């Protein structure tokens, strides 16, 4: 492929990613499909297409797009991450677990994959495993918000909420606009019979 052609394709791919980041999934899909119509071998184009389809609640299309990305680049861990995400959105939790296991085998240093593994384990009601995955991710990046929140969630559901206090505090600091850590702080306050603190935390969460 000529460098100029490749550069044009990457710009088109970047446009699709930007639209997806903005939550404009229909336009991102149009952009990705336009790219793939001239560059069907663009694995990342299929990957972003899968992401957008999953957010549009189109799990079959998301799974198919992720599998096309894998077929084109079978050693790229991020394509298996995307497949895991698609299967998780479709409630195919066993398939999701298998995909994220492959992603982590290919690249054990992607913190997002530990977050995905924790989320899938939570959906499978394997709470101790969910906790372990979240903690593995936090060892790589102590401020990874998804792993922080999933560790909190696992501890709450394991009736170990007192252990979650440092993570609740850190999560609120990292993203004070997110409702979840404020709700978790409310649950912790209720556990301690601190009714006023609990009410304030729940109000903030809302």
C-alpha positions as MATLAB code, in Angstrom:
seq = 'XXXXXXXXXXXXXXXXXXXXXXXXXXXXXXXXXXXXXXXXXXXXXXXXXXXXXXXXXXXXXXXXXXXXXXXXXXXXXXXXXXXXXXXXXXXXXXXXXXXXXXXXXXXXXXXXXXXXXXXXXXXXXXXXXXXXXXXXXXXXXXXXXXXXXXXXXXXXXXXXXXXXXXXXXXXXXXXXXXXXXXXXXXXXXXXXXXXXXXXXXXXXXX';
ca = [
       0.000    0.000    0.000;
       1.299    3.443   -0.935;
       2.138    5.619    2.110;
      -0.260    8.327    0.928;
      -3.127    5.842    0.679;
      -2.345    4.434    4.102;
      -2.253    7.943    5.576;
      -5.679    8.737    4.117;
      -7.102    5.527    5.555;
      -5.719    6.286    8.998;
      -7.268    9.745    8.901;
     -10.615    8.178    8.007;
     -10.200    5.711   10.858;
      -9.349    8.547   13.251;
     -12.551   10.322   12.210;
     -14.579    7.199   13.065;
     -12.863    6.977   16.460;
     -13.537   10.635   17.219;
     -17.224   10.258   16.370;
     -17.396    7.173   18.583;
     -15.732    9.027   21.478;
     -18.379   11.731   21.086;
     -21.130    9.118   21.332;
     -22.204    9.730   17.726;
     -22.337    6.036   16.984;
     -24.505    6.107   13.862;
     -22.135    8.554   12.178;
     -19.114    6.585   13.400;
     -20.578    3.439   11.849;
     -21.095    5.256    8.549;
     -17.509    6.472    8.662;
     -16.135    3.011    9.488;
     -18.196    1.347    6.772;
     -16.983    3.894    4.246;
     -13.394    3.130    5.246;
     -13.957   -0.619    5.059;
     -15.574   -0.347    1.636;
     -12.193    0.703    0.229;
      -9.965   -1.017    2.810;
     -11.715   -4.231    3.952;
      -8.423   -5.447    5.435;
      -8.326   -2.575    7.957;
      -8.595   -4.581   11.186;
      -8.965   -1.548   13.432;
     -11.840   -0.367   11.271;
     -13.702   -3.565   12.104;
     -12.759   -3.078   15.759;
     -14.280    0.401   16.019;
     -17.308   -0.853   14.100;
     -17.779   -3.551   16.746;
     -17.520   -0.975   19.526;
     -20.213    1.190   17.946;
     -22.563   -1.680   17.211;
     -22.282   -2.845   20.829;
     -23.234    0.632   22.072;
     -26.212    0.613   19.718;
     -27.418   -2.652   21.285;
     -26.654   -4.633   18.120;
     -24.725   -7.566   19.614;
     -24.717   -9.854   16.574;
     -23.230   -7.156   14.381;
     -20.716   -6.279   17.126;
     -19.592   -9.890   17.479;
     -19.289  -10.344   13.716;
     -17.200   -7.173   13.350;
     -14.869   -8.194   16.205;
     -14.394  -11.620   14.662;
     -13.475   -9.999   11.336;
     -10.853   -7.919   13.140;
      -9.441  -11.062   14.755;
      -9.328  -12.874   11.419;
      -7.232  -10.047    9.993;
      -4.945   -9.619   13.031;
      -5.119  -12.775   15.178;
      -2.295  -11.765   17.530;
      -3.715   -8.341   18.413;
      -5.031   -8.596   21.962;
      -7.291   -5.567   21.594;
      -9.458   -7.346   19.038;
     -10.126  -10.117   21.572;
     -10.905   -7.417   24.134;
     -13.450   -6.017   21.706;
     -14.929   -9.495   21.146;
     -15.212   -9.955   24.907;
     -17.022   -6.628   25.167;
     -19.433   -7.606   22.377;
     -20.209  -10.982   23.935;
     -20.651   -9.377   27.351;
     -23.159   -6.903   25.906;
     -24.997   -9.889   24.380;
     -24.992  -11.687   27.778;
     -22.824  -14.454   26.295;
     -20.697  -14.519   29.409;
     -18.872  -17.792   28.799;
     -17.782  -16.643   25.342;
     -16.853  -13.245   26.787;
     -14.694  -14.912   29.456;
     -12.917  -17.023   26.833;
     -12.204  -13.977   24.668;
     -10.788  -11.858   27.479;
      -8.650  -14.788   28.635;
      -7.077  -14.870   25.178;
      -6.590  -11.093   25.250;
      -4.704  -11.339   28.543;
      -2.595  -14.236   27.297;
      -1.546  -12.135   24.321;
      -0.940   -9.008   26.400;
      -0.920   -9.204   30.202;
      -0.087   -5.491   30.472;
      -3.335   -3.918   29.247;
      -5.125   -2.701   32.362;
      -8.434   -2.334   30.542;
      -8.480   -6.089   29.955;
      -8.363   -6.767   33.699;
     -11.301   -4.419   34.109;
     -13.208   -6.285   31.416;
     -12.347   -9.627   33.042;
     -13.618   -8.315   36.373;
     -16.848   -7.055   34.812;
     -17.492  -10.369   33.076;
     -16.826  -12.274   36.309;
     -19.276   -9.987   38.082;
     -21.916  -10.746   35.468;
     -21.222  -14.452   35.976;
     -21.681  -13.871   39.739;
     -18.123  -15.014   40.397;
     -17.464  -12.245   42.892;
     -14.155  -13.417   44.337;
     -12.810  -13.808   40.815;
     -14.142  -10.349   39.931;
     -12.251   -8.950   42.920;
      -9.047  -10.727   41.919;
      -9.183   -9.392   38.356;
      -9.836   -5.842   39.547;
      -6.916   -6.024   41.977;
      -4.645   -7.359   39.225;
      -5.512   -4.338   37.107;
      -4.863   -1.975   40.002;
      -1.403   -3.431   40.462;
      -0.648   -2.236   36.928;
      -2.387    1.112   37.358;
      -3.532    2.082   40.875;
      -5.720    4.860   39.472;
      -7.566    2.858   36.826;
     -11.112    4.034   37.472;
     -12.913    0.987   36.101;
     -10.829   -1.395   38.188;
     -11.281    0.815   41.269;
     -15.055    0.803   40.870;
     -15.230   -2.917   40.152;
     -13.142   -3.639   43.244;
     -15.590   -1.519   45.256;
     -18.552   -3.347   43.730;
     -17.065   -6.767   44.456;
     -16.298   -5.852   48.072;
     -19.818   -4.468   48.563;
     -21.380   -7.643   47.226;
     -19.027   -9.808   49.286;
     -20.165   -7.916   52.415;
     -16.681   -6.471   52.887;
     -17.585   -2.831   52.352;
     -15.266   -1.494   55.063;
     -12.312   -2.642   52.966;
     -13.589   -0.527   50.076;
     -13.266    2.833   51.849;
      -9.850    3.838   50.388;
     -11.034    2.973   46.880;
     -14.277    4.892   47.358;
     -12.324    7.961   48.442;
      -9.921    7.661   45.496;
     -12.679    7.040   42.971;
     -14.531   10.155   44.128;
     -11.323   12.164   43.779;
     -10.594   10.861   40.286;
     -14.093   11.387   38.914;
     -16.314   13.438   41.222;
     -19.025   13.649   38.534;
     -19.570    9.884   38.469;
     -22.523    8.661   40.519;
     -21.228    5.227   41.510;
     -18.574    6.116   44.138;
     -20.983    8.556   45.826;
     -23.604    5.795   46.016;
     -20.960    3.436   47.412;
     -20.026    6.063   50.001;
     -23.703    6.190   50.954;
     -23.785    2.432   51.441;
     -20.651    2.596   53.576;
     -22.219    5.325   55.715;
     -25.397    3.263   56.135;
     -23.269    0.314   57.181;
     -21.779    2.573   59.877;
     -25.234    3.942   60.809;
     -24.214    7.421   59.723;
     -27.616    8.406   58.376;
     -26.885   12.052   57.567;
     -23.668   11.234   55.718;
     -25.472    8.492   53.810;
     -28.277   10.806   52.748;
     -25.823   13.457   51.558;
     -23.877   10.881   49.541;
     -27.000    9.496   47.896;
     -28.155   13.029   47.033;
     -24.791   13.682   45.387;
     -25.091   10.440   43.442;
     -28.448   11.566   42.076;
];
